[in-house]
Amino acid sequence: MTDPSGNRRPVLVSFSGIDGAGKSTQIETLHSRLSAAGLQVQRLAFWDDVAVLRRFREFSRSALLKGDAGIGAPAKPVNRRDKNVQTWYMNAFRFFLYSLDAAWLSVVVRKAILSHADVVIFDRYLYDELANLPLRSRLTRSYVRLMLKFVPQPDVAYLLDADPVQARQRKPEYPLEFVQSNRTAYLALSELSGSITVIAPGTPDEVAGNVIQPIEKKLCGSDTLVRRL
């Protein structure tokens, strides 16, 4: 796609949602589909490529909060303690950390825009951090609005909605009560943002079909390309 000045730049796409919502599956499907159409795709993971102070955060999770490491699976559940610890001082620290992440995200996005990619896919975005905050608080909502104005917005931002029970069965890492409240926060954030596309739960093929449609519109400069997608 082109920016307002007529310069070519990649389409920025982000995937967000509760753990177990199927983000990895949809990212793989989209990547394969775009690559098969002859497009250059760059993938960025928020935790690996954007989040700051990762070692400290990992240490805090395991040593200070006494949470399990690793990724939960149906045959091997884990008990993580990080974003589900909702004390006032942890949320205050998140304000600080997420502000640093937002600043670095702006740098990462600028670099991605200058790349030779046709599409840049983010596996999670700042939205996923903001959904960890107590959005019922007026102060928090003001902070979230500030962050949403500060960071570059993706051209297409997806929120993959999912049933909390089914999501937790696929990825057992947090108590069900937290997964439910986290889903509610994501939906509230999508309304607050006004620029997030919520994809309703469905089969992987149904979700993939809903995912590709907004991207086709962004790439509609080439009818041949759209047909190949």
mmCIF file of the C-alpha atoms, coordinates in Angstrom:
data_MODEL
# 
_entry.id   MODEL 
# 
loop_
_atom_site.group_PDB 
_atom_site.id 
_atom_site.type_symbol 
_atom_site.label_atom_id 
_atom_site.label_alt_id 
_atom_site.label_comp_id 
_atom_site.label_asym_id 
_atom_site.label_entity_id 
_atom_site.label_seq_id 
_atom_site.pdbx_PDB_ins_code 
_atom_site.Cartn_x 
_atom_site.Cartn_y 
_atom_site.Cartn_z 
_atom_site.occupancy 
_atom_site.B_iso_or_equiv 
_atom_site.pdbx_formal_charge 
_atom_site.auth_seq_id 
_atom_site.auth_comp_id 
_atom_site.auth_asym_id 
_atom_site.auth_atom_id 
_atom_site.pdbx_PDB_model_num 
ATOM 1   C CA . MET A 1 1   ? 0.000   0.000   0.000  1.00 0.00 ? 1   MET A CA 1 
ATOM 2   C CA . THR A 1 2   ? 1.046   3.650   -0.213 1.00 0.00 ? 2   THR A CA 1 
ATOM 3   C CA . ASP A 1 3   ? 1.151   6.357   2.422  1.00 0.00 ? 3   ASP A CA 1 
ATOM 4   C CA . PRO A 1 4   ? -0.468  9.819   1.973  1.00 0.00 ? 4   PRO A CA 1 
ATOM 5   C CA . SER A 1 5   ? 2.672   11.104  0.235  1.00 0.00 ? 5   SER A CA 1 
ATOM 6   C CA . GLY A 1 6   ? 2.498   8.327   -2.346 1.00 0.00 ? 6   GLY A CA 1 
ATOM 7   C CA . ASN A 1 7   ? 5.411   6.284   -1.024 1.00 0.00 ? 7   ASN A CA 1 
ATOM 8   C CA . ARG A 1 8   ? 5.072   2.517   -0.918 1.00 0.00 ? 8   ARG A CA 1 
ATOM 9   C CA . ARG A 1 9   ? 5.006   0.915   2.516  1.00 0.00 ? 9   ARG A CA 1 
ATOM 10  C CA . PRO A 1 10  ? 4.033   -2.477  3.923  1.00 0.00 ? 10  PRO A CA 1 
ATOM 11  C CA . VAL A 1 11  ? 0.642   -3.303  5.371  1.00 0.00 ? 11  VAL A CA 1 
ATOM 12  C CA . LEU A 1 12  ? 0.916   -3.636  9.164  1.00 0.00 ? 12  LEU A CA 1 
ATOM 13  C CA . VAL A 1 13  ? -1.208  -6.415  10.676 1.00 0.00 ? 13  VAL A CA 1 
ATOM 14  C CA . SER A 1 14  ? -1.474  -7.375  14.352 1.00 0.00 ? 14  SER A CA 1 
ATOM 15  C CA . PHE A 1 15  ? -3.071  -10.331 16.111 1.00 0.00 ? 15  PHE A CA 1 
ATOM 16  C CA . SER A 1 16  ? -4.261  -10.083 19.712 1.00 0.00 ? 16  SER A CA 1 
ATOM 17  C CA . GLY A 1 17  ? -6.400  -12.152 22.045 1.00 0.00 ? 17  GLY A CA 1 
ATOM 18  C CA . ILE A 1 18  ? -6.464  -14.270 25.169 1.00 0.00 ? 18  ILE A CA 1 
ATOM 19  C CA . ASP A 1 19  ? -4.058  -17.183 25.477 1.00 0.00 ? 19  ASP A CA 1 
ATOM 20  C CA . GLY A 1 20  ? -5.408  -20.132 23.526 1.00 0.00 ? 20  GLY A CA 1 
ATOM 21  C CA . ALA A 1 21  ? -7.468  -18.009 21.129 1.00 0.00 ? 21  ALA A CA 1 
ATOM 22  C CA . GLY A 1 22  ? -5.674  -19.456 18.097 1.00 0.00 ? 22  GLY A CA 1 
ATOM 23  C CA . LYS A 1 23  ? -3.379  -16.569 17.182 1.00 0.00 ? 23  LYS A CA 1 
ATOM 24  C CA . SER A 1 24  ? -0.423  -18.750 16.189 1.00 0.00 ? 24  SER A CA 1 
ATOM 25  C CA . THR A 1 25  ? -2.599  -20.887 13.912 1.00 0.00 ? 25  THR A CA 1 
ATOM 26  C CA . GLN A 1 26  ? -4.048  -17.871 12.133 1.00 0.00 ? 26  GLN A CA 1 
ATOM 27  C CA . ILE A 1 27  ? -0.664  -16.178 11.784 1.00 0.00 ? 27  ILE A CA 1 
ATOM 28  C CA . GLU A 1 28  ? 0.786   -19.312 10.189 1.00 0.00 ? 28  GLU A CA 1 
ATOM 29  C CA . THR A 1 29  ? -2.200  -19.605 7.850  1.00 0.00 ? 29  THR A CA 1 
ATOM 30  C CA . LEU A 1 30  ? -2.032  -15.958 6.815  1.00 0.00 ? 30  LEU A CA 1 
ATOM 31  C CA . HIS A 1 31  ? 1.731   -16.093 6.324  1.00 0.00 ? 31  HIS A CA 1 
ATOM 32  C CA . SER A 1 32  ? 1.430   -19.155 4.092  1.00 0.00 ? 32  SER A CA 1 
ATOM 33  C CA . ARG A 1 33  ? -1.376  -17.614 2.069  1.00 0.00 ? 33  ARG A CA 1 
ATOM 34  C CA . LEU A 1 34  ? 0.427   -14.323 1.515  1.00 0.00 ? 34  LEU A CA 1 
ATOM 35  C CA . SER A 1 35  ? 3.699   -16.053 0.644  1.00 0.00 ? 35  SER A CA 1 
ATOM 36  C CA . ALA A 1 36  ? 1.909   -18.307 -1.848 1.00 0.00 ? 36  ALA A CA 1 
ATOM 37  C CA . ALA A 1 37  ? 0.571   -15.139 -3.512 1.00 0.00 ? 37  ALA A CA 1 
ATOM 38  C CA . GLY A 1 38  ? 4.132   -13.925 -3.998 1.00 0.00 ? 38  GLY A CA 1 
ATOM 39  C CA . LEU A 1 39  ? 4.201   -11.387 -1.186 1.00 0.00 ? 39  LEU A CA 1 
ATOM 40  C CA . GLN A 1 40  ? 7.166   -10.737 1.091  1.00 0.00 ? 40  GLN A CA 1 
ATOM 41  C CA . VAL A 1 41  ? 6.115   -11.202 4.715  1.00 0.00 ? 41  VAL A CA 1 
ATOM 42  C CA . GLN A 1 42  ? 7.949   -10.106 7.849  1.00 0.00 ? 42  GLN A CA 1 
ATOM 43  C CA . ARG A 1 43  ? 6.857   -11.527 11.203 1.00 0.00 ? 43  ARG A CA 1 
ATOM 44  C CA . LEU A 1 44  ? 7.538   -9.872  14.544 1.00 0.00 ? 44  LEU A CA 1 
ATOM 45  C CA . ALA A 1 45  ? 6.732   -11.254 17.990 1.00 0.00 ? 45  ALA A CA 1 
ATOM 46  C CA . PHE A 1 46  ? 5.922   -8.604  20.572 1.00 0.00 ? 46  PHE A CA 1 
ATOM 47  C CA . TRP A 1 47  ? 7.719   -10.378 23.406 1.00 0.00 ? 47  TRP A CA 1 
ATOM 48  C CA . ASP A 1 48  ? 10.868  -11.177 21.409 1.00 0.00 ? 48  ASP A CA 1 
ATOM 49  C CA . ASP A 1 49  ? 11.132  -8.063  19.257 1.00 0.00 ? 49  ASP A CA 1 
ATOM 50  C CA . VAL A 1 50  ? 9.504   -5.292  21.272 1.00 0.00 ? 50  VAL A CA 1 
ATOM 51  C CA . ALA A 1 51  ? 9.196   -5.950  25.021 1.00 0.00 ? 51  ALA A CA 1 
ATOM 52  C CA . VAL A 1 52  ? 11.974  -4.314  27.064 1.00 0.00 ? 52  VAL A CA 1 
ATOM 53  C CA . LEU A 1 53  ? 13.744  -5.691  30.150 1.00 0.00 ? 53  LEU A CA 1 
ATOM 54  C CA . ARG A 1 54  ? 12.760  -9.250  29.244 1.00 0.00 ? 54  ARG A CA 1 
ATOM 55  C CA . ARG A 1 55  ? 15.275  -10.951 31.528 1.00 0.00 ? 55  ARG A CA 1 
ATOM 56  C CA . PHE A 1 56  ? 14.130  -8.913  34.499 1.00 0.00 ? 56  PHE A CA 1 
ATOM 57  C CA . ARG A 1 57  ? 10.502  -9.674  33.721 1.00 0.00 ? 57  ARG A CA 1 
ATOM 58  C CA . GLU A 1 58  ? 11.221  -13.389 33.419 1.00 0.00 ? 58  GLU A CA 1 
ATOM 59  C CA . PHE A 1 59  ? 13.124  -13.307 36.718 1.00 0.00 ? 59  PHE A CA 1 
ATOM 60  C CA . SER A 1 60  ? 10.263  -11.485 38.423 1.00 0.00 ? 60  SER A CA 1 
ATOM 61  C CA . ARG A 1 61  ? 7.769   -14.054 37.198 1.00 0.00 ? 61  ARG A CA 1 
ATOM 62  C CA . SER A 1 62  ? 9.731   -17.054 38.432 1.00 0.00 ? 62  SER A CA 1 
ATOM 63  C CA . ALA A 1 63  ? 11.639  -15.783 41.477 1.00 0.00 ? 63  ALA A CA 1 
ATOM 64  C CA . LEU A 1 64  ? 9.446   -13.031 42.888 1.00 0.00 ? 64  LEU A CA 1 
ATOM 65  C CA . LEU A 1 65  ? 5.944   -14.077 41.860 1.00 0.00 ? 65  LEU A CA 1 
ATOM 66  C CA . LYS A 1 66  ? 6.692   -17.823 42.092 1.00 0.00 ? 66  LYS A CA 1 
ATOM 67  C CA . GLY A 1 67  ? 5.133   -18.651 38.741 1.00 0.00 ? 67  GLY A CA 1 
ATOM 68  C CA . ASP A 1 68  ? 5.948   -21.589 36.481 1.00 0.00 ? 68  ASP A CA 1 
ATOM 69  C CA . ALA A 1 69  ? 8.067   -21.128 33.387 1.00 0.00 ? 69  ALA A CA 1 
ATOM 70  C CA . GLY A 1 70  ? 7.237   -22.550 29.988 1.00 0.00 ? 70  GLY A CA 1 
ATOM 71  C CA . ILE A 1 71  ? 4.150   -22.761 27.824 1.00 0.00 ? 71  ILE A CA 1 
ATOM 72  C CA . GLY A 1 72  ? 1.099   -24.657 28.984 1.00 0.00 ? 72  GLY A CA 1 
ATOM 73  C CA . ALA A 1 73  ? -0.270  -27.585 26.976 1.00 0.00 ? 73  ALA A CA 1 
ATOM 74  C CA . PRO A 1 74  ? -3.277  -29.878 27.574 1.00 0.00 ? 74  PRO A CA 1 
ATOM 75  C CA . ALA A 1 75  ? -0.986  -32.674 28.722 1.00 0.00 ? 75  ALA A CA 1 
ATOM 76  C CA . LYS A 1 76  ? 1.269   -30.357 30.709 1.00 0.00 ? 76  LYS A CA 1 
ATOM 77  C CA . PRO A 1 77  ? -0.496  -27.407 32.380 1.00 0.00 ? 77  PRO A CA 1 
ATOM 78  C CA . VAL A 1 78  ? 1.567   -24.701 34.052 1.00 0.00 ? 78  VAL A CA 1 
ATOM 79  C CA . ASN A 1 79  ? 0.732   -22.162 36.741 1.00 0.00 ? 79  ASN A CA 1 
ATOM 80  C CA . ARG A 1 80  ? 1.914   -18.797 35.496 1.00 0.00 ? 80  ARG A CA 1 
ATOM 81  C CA . ARG A 1 81  ? 1.964   -15.746 37.717 1.00 0.00 ? 81  ARG A CA 1 
ATOM 82  C CA . ASP A 1 82  ? 2.547   -12.487 35.916 1.00 0.00 ? 82  ASP A CA 1 
ATOM 83  C CA . LYS A 1 83  ? -0.251  -10.557 34.220 1.00 0.00 ? 83  LYS A CA 1 
ATOM 84  C CA . ASN A 1 84  ? -2.839  -12.255 36.441 1.00 0.00 ? 84  ASN A CA 1 
ATOM 85  C CA . VAL A 1 85  ? -1.280  -10.711 39.569 1.00 0.00 ? 85  VAL A CA 1 
ATOM 86  C CA . GLN A 1 86  ? -3.463  -7.611  39.822 1.00 0.00 ? 86  GLN A CA 1 
ATOM 87  C CA . THR A 1 87  ? -2.164  -5.738  42.877 1.00 0.00 ? 87  THR A CA 1 
ATOM 88  C CA . TRP A 1 88  ? -2.038  -1.940  42.781 1.00 0.00 ? 88  TRP A CA 1 
ATOM 89  C CA . TYR A 1 89  ? 1.754   -1.825  42.846 1.00 0.00 ? 89  TYR A CA 1 
ATOM 90  C CA . MET A 1 90  ? 2.057   -4.381  40.028 1.00 0.00 ? 90  MET A CA 1 
ATOM 91  C CA . ASN A 1 91  ? -0.326  -2.342  37.904 1.00 0.00 ? 91  ASN A CA 1 
ATOM 92  C CA . ALA A 1 92  ? 1.635   0.823   38.693 1.00 0.00 ? 92  ALA A CA 1 
ATOM 93  C CA . PHE A 1 93  ? 4.810   -0.929  37.545 1.00 0.00 ? 93  PHE A CA 1 
ATOM 94  C CA . ARG A 1 94  ? 3.007   -2.074  34.398 1.00 0.00 ? 94  ARG A CA 1 
ATOM 95  C CA . PHE A 1 95  ? 2.249   1.555   33.572 1.00 0.00 ? 95  PHE A CA 1 
ATOM 96  C CA . PHE A 1 96  ? 5.996   2.185   33.594 1.00 0.00 ? 96  PHE A CA 1 
ATOM 97  C CA . LEU A 1 97  ? 6.963   -0.958  31.668 1.00 0.00 ? 97  LEU A CA 1 
ATOM 98  C CA . TYR A 1 98  ? 4.249   -0.596  29.065 1.00 0.00 ? 98  TYR A CA 1 
ATOM 99  C CA . SER A 1 99  ? 5.290   3.001   28.423 1.00 0.00 ? 99  SER A CA 1 
ATOM 100 C CA . LEU A 1 100 ? 8.806   1.782   27.677 1.00 0.00 ? 100 LEU A CA 1 
ATOM 101 C CA . ASP A 1 101 ? 7.398   -0.934  25.431 1.00 0.00 ? 101 ASP A CA 1 
ATOM 102 C CA . ALA A 1 102 ? 5.293   1.654   23.603 1.00 0.00 ? 102 ALA A CA 1 
ATOM 103 C CA . ALA A 1 103 ? 8.343   3.824   22.948 1.00 0.00 ? 103 ALA A CA 1 
ATOM 104 C CA . TRP A 1 104 ? 10.353  0.909   21.589 1.00 0.00 ? 104 TRP A CA 1 
ATOM 105 C CA . LEU A 1 105 ? 7.371   -0.332  19.565 1.00 0.00 ? 105 LEU A CA 1 
ATOM 106 C CA . SER A 1 106 ? 7.346   2.988   17.732 1.00 0.00 ? 106 SER A CA 1 
ATOM 107 C CA . VAL A 1 107 ? 10.976  2.404   16.757 1.00 0.00 ? 107 VAL A CA 1 
ATOM 108 C CA . VAL A 1 108 ? 10.304  -1.180  15.665 1.00 0.00 ? 108 VAL A CA 1 
ATOM 109 C CA . VAL A 1 109 ? 7.350   -0.096  13.529 1.00 0.00 ? 109 VAL A CA 1 
ATOM 110 C CA . ARG A 1 110 ? 9.394   2.638   11.851 1.00 0.00 ? 110 ARG A CA 1 
ATOM 111 C CA . LYS A 1 111 ? 12.061  0.078   10.951 1.00 0.00 ? 111 LYS A CA 1 
ATOM 112 C CA . ALA A 1 112 ? 9.421   -2.336  9.669  1.00 0.00 ? 112 ALA A CA 1 
ATOM 113 C CA . ILE A 1 113 ? 7.898   0.353   7.451  1.00 0.00 ? 113 ILE A CA 1 
ATOM 114 C CA . LEU A 1 114 ? 11.312  0.881   5.845  1.00 0.00 ? 114 LEU A CA 1 
ATOM 115 C CA . SER A 1 115 ? 11.734  -2.834  5.162  1.00 0.00 ? 115 SER A CA 1 
ATOM 116 C CA . HIS A 1 116 ? 11.172  -4.492  1.795  1.00 0.00 ? 116 HIS A CA 1 
ATOM 117 C CA . ALA A 1 117 ? 8.231   -6.487  3.124  1.00 0.00 ? 117 ALA A CA 1 
ATOM 118 C CA . ASP A 1 118 ? 4.779   -6.245  1.594  1.00 0.00 ? 118 ASP A CA 1 
ATOM 119 C CA . VAL A 1 119 ? 3.081   -7.255  4.843  1.00 0.00 ? 119 VAL A CA 1 
ATOM 120 C CA . VAL A 1 120 ? 4.374   -7.087  8.431  1.00 0.00 ? 120 VAL A CA 1 
ATOM 121 C CA . ILE A 1 121 ? 2.591   -9.367  10.905 1.00 0.00 ? 121 ILE A CA 1 
ATOM 122 C CA . PHE A 1 122 ? 2.815   -8.720  14.642 1.00 0.00 ? 122 PHE A CA 1 
ATOM 123 C CA . ASP A 1 123 ? 2.199   -11.659 16.953 1.00 0.00 ? 123 ASP A CA 1 
ATOM 124 C CA . ARG A 1 124 ? 0.593   -9.582  19.715 1.00 0.00 ? 124 ARG A CA 1 
ATOM 125 C CA . TYR A 1 125 ? 0.775   -5.813  19.982 1.00 0.00 ? 125 TYR A CA 1 
ATOM 126 C CA . LEU A 1 126 ? 0.597   -3.185  22.705 1.00 0.00 ? 126 LEU A CA 1 
ATOM 127 C CA . TYR A 1 127 ? -3.125  -3.984  22.921 1.00 0.00 ? 127 TYR A CA 1 
ATOM 128 C CA . ASP A 1 128 ? -2.270  -7.267  24.630 1.00 0.00 ? 128 ASP A CA 1 
ATOM 129 C CA . GLU A 1 129 ? -0.492  -5.429  27.411 1.00 0.00 ? 129 GLU A CA 1 
ATOM 130 C CA . LEU A 1 130 ? -3.151  -2.772  27.825 1.00 0.00 ? 130 LEU A CA 1 
ATOM 131 C CA . ALA A 1 131 ? -5.757  -5.522  28.251 1.00 0.00 ? 131 ALA A CA 1 
ATOM 132 C CA . ASN A 1 132 ? -3.892  -6.605  31.401 1.00 0.00 ? 132 ASN A CA 1 
ATOM 133 C CA . LEU A 1 133 ? -4.745  -3.330  33.134 1.00 0.00 ? 133 LEU A CA 1 
ATOM 134 C CA . PRO A 1 134 ? -7.858  -2.598  35.251 1.00 0.00 ? 134 PRO A CA 1 
ATOM 135 C CA . LEU A 1 135 ? -9.877  -0.830  32.556 1.00 0.00 ? 135 LEU A CA 1 
ATOM 136 C CA . ARG A 1 136 ? -12.702 0.005   34.966 1.00 0.00 ? 136 ARG A CA 1 
ATOM 137 C CA . SER A 1 137 ? -10.432 2.658   36.465 1.00 0.00 ? 137 SER A CA 1 
ATOM 138 C CA . ARG A 1 138 ? -10.772 6.161   35.014 1.00 0.00 ? 138 ARG A CA 1 
ATOM 139 C CA . LEU A 1 139 ? -7.027  6.695   35.445 1.00 0.00 ? 139 LEU A CA 1 
ATOM 140 C CA . THR A 1 140 ? -6.288  3.496   33.540 1.00 0.00 ? 140 THR A CA 1 
ATOM 141 C CA . ARG A 1 141 ? -8.600  4.424   30.685 1.00 0.00 ? 141 ARG A CA 1 
ATOM 142 C CA . SER A 1 142 ? -6.887  7.813   30.409 1.00 0.00 ? 142 SER A CA 1 
ATOM 143 C CA . TYR A 1 143 ? -3.515  6.076   30.288 1.00 0.00 ? 143 TYR A CA 1 
ATOM 144 C CA . VAL A 1 144 ? -4.765  3.639   27.644 1.00 0.00 ? 144 VAL A CA 1 
ATOM 145 C CA . ARG A 1 145 ? -6.094  6.465   25.461 1.00 0.00 ? 145 ARG A CA 1 
ATOM 146 C CA . LEU A 1 146 ? -2.720  8.205   25.715 1.00 0.00 ? 146 LEU A CA 1 
ATOM 147 C CA . MET A 1 147 ? -0.866  5.045   24.691 1.00 0.00 ? 147 MET A CA 1 
ATOM 148 C CA . LEU A 1 148 ? -3.230  4.442   21.780 1.00 0.00 ? 148 LEU A CA 1 
ATOM 149 C CA . LYS A 1 149 ? -2.509  7.959   20.511 1.00 0.00 ? 149 LYS A CA 1 
ATOM 150 C CA . PHE A 1 150 ? 1.229   7.566   21.014 1.00 0.00 ? 150 PHE A CA 1 
ATOM 151 C CA . VAL A 1 151 ? 1.930   4.236   19.291 1.00 0.00 ? 151 VAL A CA 1 
ATOM 152 C CA . PRO A 1 152 ? 1.539   3.649   15.547 1.00 0.00 ? 152 PRO A CA 1 
ATOM 153 C CA . GLN A 1 153 ? -1.736  1.872   14.823 1.00 0.00 ? 153 GLN A CA 1 
ATOM 154 C CA . PRO A 1 154 ? -1.675  -1.209  12.569 1.00 0.00 ? 154 PRO A CA 1 
ATOM 155 C CA . ASP A 1 155 ? -3.509  -1.001  9.264  1.00 0.00 ? 155 ASP A CA 1 
ATOM 156 C CA . VAL A 1 156 ? -5.444  -4.072  10.352 1.00 0.00 ? 156 VAL A CA 1 
ATOM 157 C CA . ALA A 1 157 ? -5.600  -5.001  14.050 1.00 0.00 ? 157 ALA A CA 1 
ATOM 158 C CA . TYR A 1 158 ? -7.322  -8.290  14.855 1.00 0.00 ? 158 TYR A CA 1 
ATOM 159 C CA . LEU A 1 159 ? -8.756  -9.392  18.160 1.00 0.00 ? 159 LEU A CA 1 
ATOM 160 C CA . LEU A 1 160 ? -9.428  -13.120 17.966 1.00 0.00 ? 160 LEU A CA 1 
ATOM 161 C CA . ASP A 1 161 ? -12.304 -13.711 20.339 1.00 0.00 ? 161 ASP A CA 1 
ATOM 162 C CA . ALA A 1 162 ? -12.589 -17.124 21.977 1.00 0.00 ? 162 ALA A CA 1 
ATOM 163 C CA . ASP A 1 163 ? -14.572 -18.999 24.568 1.00 0.00 ? 163 ASP A CA 1 
ATOM 164 C CA . PRO A 1 164 ? -12.501 -18.781 27.792 1.00 0.00 ? 164 PRO A CA 1 
ATOM 165 C CA . VAL A 1 165 ? -13.168 -22.405 28.760 1.00 0.00 ? 165 VAL A CA 1 
ATOM 166 C CA . GLN A 1 166 ? -12.058 -23.760 25.387 1.00 0.00 ? 166 GLN A CA 1 
ATOM 167 C CA . ALA A 1 167 ? -9.084  -21.401 25.233 1.00 0.00 ? 167 ALA A CA 1 
ATOM 168 C CA . ARG A 1 168 ? -7.887  -22.512 28.654 1.00 0.00 ? 168 ARG A CA 1 
ATOM 169 C CA . GLN A 1 169 ? -8.247  -26.153 27.657 1.00 0.00 ? 169 GLN A CA 1 
ATOM 170 C CA . ARG A 1 170 ? -5.924  -25.521 24.720 1.00 0.00 ? 170 ARG A CA 1 
ATOM 171 C CA . LYS A 1 171 ? -3.461  -23.498 26.771 1.00 0.00 ? 171 LYS A CA 1 
ATOM 172 C CA . PRO A 1 172 ? -3.800  -24.151 30.526 1.00 0.00 ? 172 PRO A CA 1 
ATOM 173 C CA . GLU A 1 173 ? -1.664  -21.446 32.112 1.00 0.00 ? 173 GLU A CA 1 
ATOM 174 C CA . TYR A 1 174 ? -3.946  -19.141 34.103 1.00 0.00 ? 174 TYR A CA 1 
ATOM 175 C CA . PRO A 1 175 ? -7.011  -19.641 36.333 1.00 0.00 ? 175 PRO A CA 1 
ATOM 176 C CA . LEU A 1 176 ? -10.280 -19.661 34.387 1.00 0.00 ? 176 LEU A CA 1 
ATOM 177 C CA . GLU A 1 177 ? -11.525 -16.637 36.325 1.00 0.00 ? 177 GLU A CA 1 
ATOM 178 C CA . PHE A 1 178 ? -8.606  -14.579 35.034 1.00 0.00 ? 178 PHE A CA 1 
ATOM 179 C CA . VAL A 1 179 ? -9.045  -15.817 31.451 1.00 0.00 ? 179 VAL A CA 1 
ATOM 180 C CA . GLN A 1 180 ? -12.690 -14.733 31.593 1.00 0.00 ? 180 GLN A CA 1 
ATOM 181 C CA . SER A 1 181 ? -11.866 -11.293 32.970 1.00 0.00 ? 181 SER A CA 1 
ATOM 182 C CA . ASN A 1 182 ? -9.041  -10.929 30.452 1.00 0.00 ? 182 ASN A CA 1 
ATOM 183 C CA . ARG A 1 183 ? -11.436 -11.621 27.578 1.00 0.00 ? 183 ARG A CA 1 
ATOM 184 C CA . THR A 1 184 ? -13.790 -8.963  28.946 1.00 0.00 ? 184 THR A CA 1 
ATOM 185 C CA . ALA A 1 185 ? -10.878 -6.510  29.082 1.00 0.00 ? 185 ALA A CA 1 
ATOM 186 C CA . TYR A 1 186 ? -9.923  -7.243  25.466 1.00 0.00 ? 186 TYR A CA 1 
ATOM 187 C CA . LEU A 1 187 ? -13.465 -6.556  24.289 1.00 0.00 ? 187 LEU A CA 1 
ATOM 188 C CA . ALA A 1 188 ? -13.604 -3.344  26.329 1.00 0.00 ? 188 ALA A CA 1 
ATOM 189 C CA . LEU A 1 189 ? -10.267 -2.296  24.839 1.00 0.00 ? 189 LEU A CA 1 
ATOM 190 C CA . SER A 1 190 ? -11.555 -2.904  21.317 1.00 0.00 ? 190 SER A CA 1 
ATOM 191 C CA . GLU A 1 191 ? -14.428 -0.512  22.003 1.00 0.00 ? 191 GLU A CA 1 
ATOM 192 C CA . LEU A 1 192 ? -12.088 2.035   23.555 1.00 0.00 ? 192 LEU A CA 1 
ATOM 193 C CA . SER A 1 193 ? -9.748  1.851   20.587 1.00 0.00 ? 193 SER A CA 1 
ATOM 194 C CA . GLY A 1 194 ? -12.355 1.916   17.856 1.00 0.00 ? 194 GLY A CA 1 
ATOM 195 C CA . SER A 1 195 ? -9.836  0.505   15.367 1.00 0.00 ? 195 SER A CA 1 
ATOM 196 C CA . ILE A 1 196 ? -9.644  -3.160  16.352 1.00 0.00 ? 196 ILE A CA 1 
ATOM 197 C CA . THR A 1 197 ? -11.433 -5.770  14.238 1.00 0.00 ? 197 THR A CA 1 
ATOM 198 C CA . VAL A 1 198 ? -13.005 -8.420  16.465 1.00 0.00 ? 198 VAL A CA 1 
ATOM 199 C CA . ILE A 1 199 ? -13.104 -11.869 14.849 1.00 0.00 ? 199 ILE A CA 1 
ATOM 200 C CA . ALA A 1 200 ? -15.826 -14.053 16.350 1.00 0.00 ? 200 ALA A CA 1 
ATOM 201 C CA . PRO A 1 201 ? -15.002 -17.614 17.454 1.00 0.00 ? 201 PRO A CA 1 
ATOM 202 C CA . GLY A 1 202 ? -15.268 -20.251 14.730 1.00 0.00 ? 202 GLY A CA 1 
ATOM 203 C CA . THR A 1 203 ? -13.440 -23.089 13.053 1.00 0.00 ? 203 THR A CA 1 
ATOM 204 C CA . PRO A 1 204 ? -9.870  -22.332 11.924 1.00 0.00 ? 204 PRO A CA 1 
ATOM 205 C CA . ASP A 1 205 ? -11.058 -22.097 8.303  1.00 0.00 ? 205 ASP A CA 1 
ATOM 206 C CA . GLU A 1 206 ? -13.930 -19.765 9.194  1.00 0.00 ? 206 GLU A CA 1 
ATOM 207 C CA . VAL A 1 207 ? -11.632 -17.491 11.166 1.00 0.00 ? 207 VAL A CA 1 
ATOM 208 C CA . ALA A 1 208 ? -9.023  -17.525 8.383  1.00 0.00 ? 208 ALA A CA 1 
ATOM 209 C CA . GLY A 1 209 ? -11.678 -16.443 5.887  1.00 0.00 ? 209 GLY A CA 1 
ATOM 210 C CA . ASN A 1 210 ? -12.659 -13.511 8.082  1.00 0.00 ? 210 ASN A CA 1 
ATOM 211 C CA . VAL A 1 211 ? -9.009  -12.580 8.626  1.00 0.00 ? 211 VAL A CA 1 
ATOM 212 C CA . ILE A 1 212 ? -8.088  -12.316 4.954  1.00 0.00 ? 212 ILE A CA 1 
ATOM 213 C CA . GLN A 1 213 ? -10.952 -10.015 3.918  1.00 0.00 ? 213 GLN A CA 1 
ATOM 214 C CA . PRO A 1 214 ? -9.726  -6.735  5.502  1.00 0.00 ? 214 PRO A CA 1 
ATOM 215 C CA . ILE A 1 215 ? -6.198  -7.417  4.234  1.00 0.00 ? 215 ILE A CA 1 
ATOM 216 C CA . GLU A 1 216 ? -7.495  -7.923  0.701  1.00 0.00 ? 216 GLU A CA 1 
ATOM 217 C CA . LYS A 1 217 ? -9.012  -4.443  0.879  1.00 0.00 ? 217 LYS A CA 1 
ATOM 218 C CA . LYS A 1 218 ? -5.647  -2.963  1.891  1.00 0.00 ? 218 LYS A CA 1 
ATOM 219 C CA . LEU A 1 219 ? -3.968  -4.764  -1.002 1.00 0.00 ? 219 LEU A CA 1 
ATOM 220 C CA . CYS A 1 220 ? -6.711  -4.050  -3.527 1.00 0.00 ? 220 CYS A CA 1 
ATOM 221 C CA . GLY A 1 221 ? -4.359  -2.087  -5.750 1.00 0.00 ? 221 GLY A CA 1 
ATOM 222 C CA . SER A 1 222 ? -3.680  -5.336  -7.604 1.00 0.00 ? 222 SER A CA 1 
ATOM 223 C CA . ASP A 1 223 ? -6.721  -7.260  -8.853 1.00 0.00 ? 223 ASP A CA 1 
ATOM 224 C CA . THR A 1 224 ? -4.474  -10.154 -9.821 1.00 0.00 ? 224 THR A CA 1 
ATOM 225 C CA . LEU A 1 225 ? -3.034  -10.270 -6.318 1.00 0.00 ? 225 LEU A CA 1 
ATOM 226 C CA . VAL A 1 226 ? -6.490  -10.261 -4.723 1.00 0.00 ? 226 VAL A CA 1 
ATOM 227 C CA . ARG A 1 227 ? -7.575  -13.180 -6.907 1.00 0.00 ? 227 ARG A CA 1 
ATOM 228 C CA . ARG A 1 228 ? -4.443  -15.100 -5.922 1.00 0.00 ? 228 ARG A CA 1 
ATOM 229 C CA . LEU A 1 229 ? -5.213  -14.506 -2.247 1.00 0.00 ? 229 LEU A CA 1 
# 
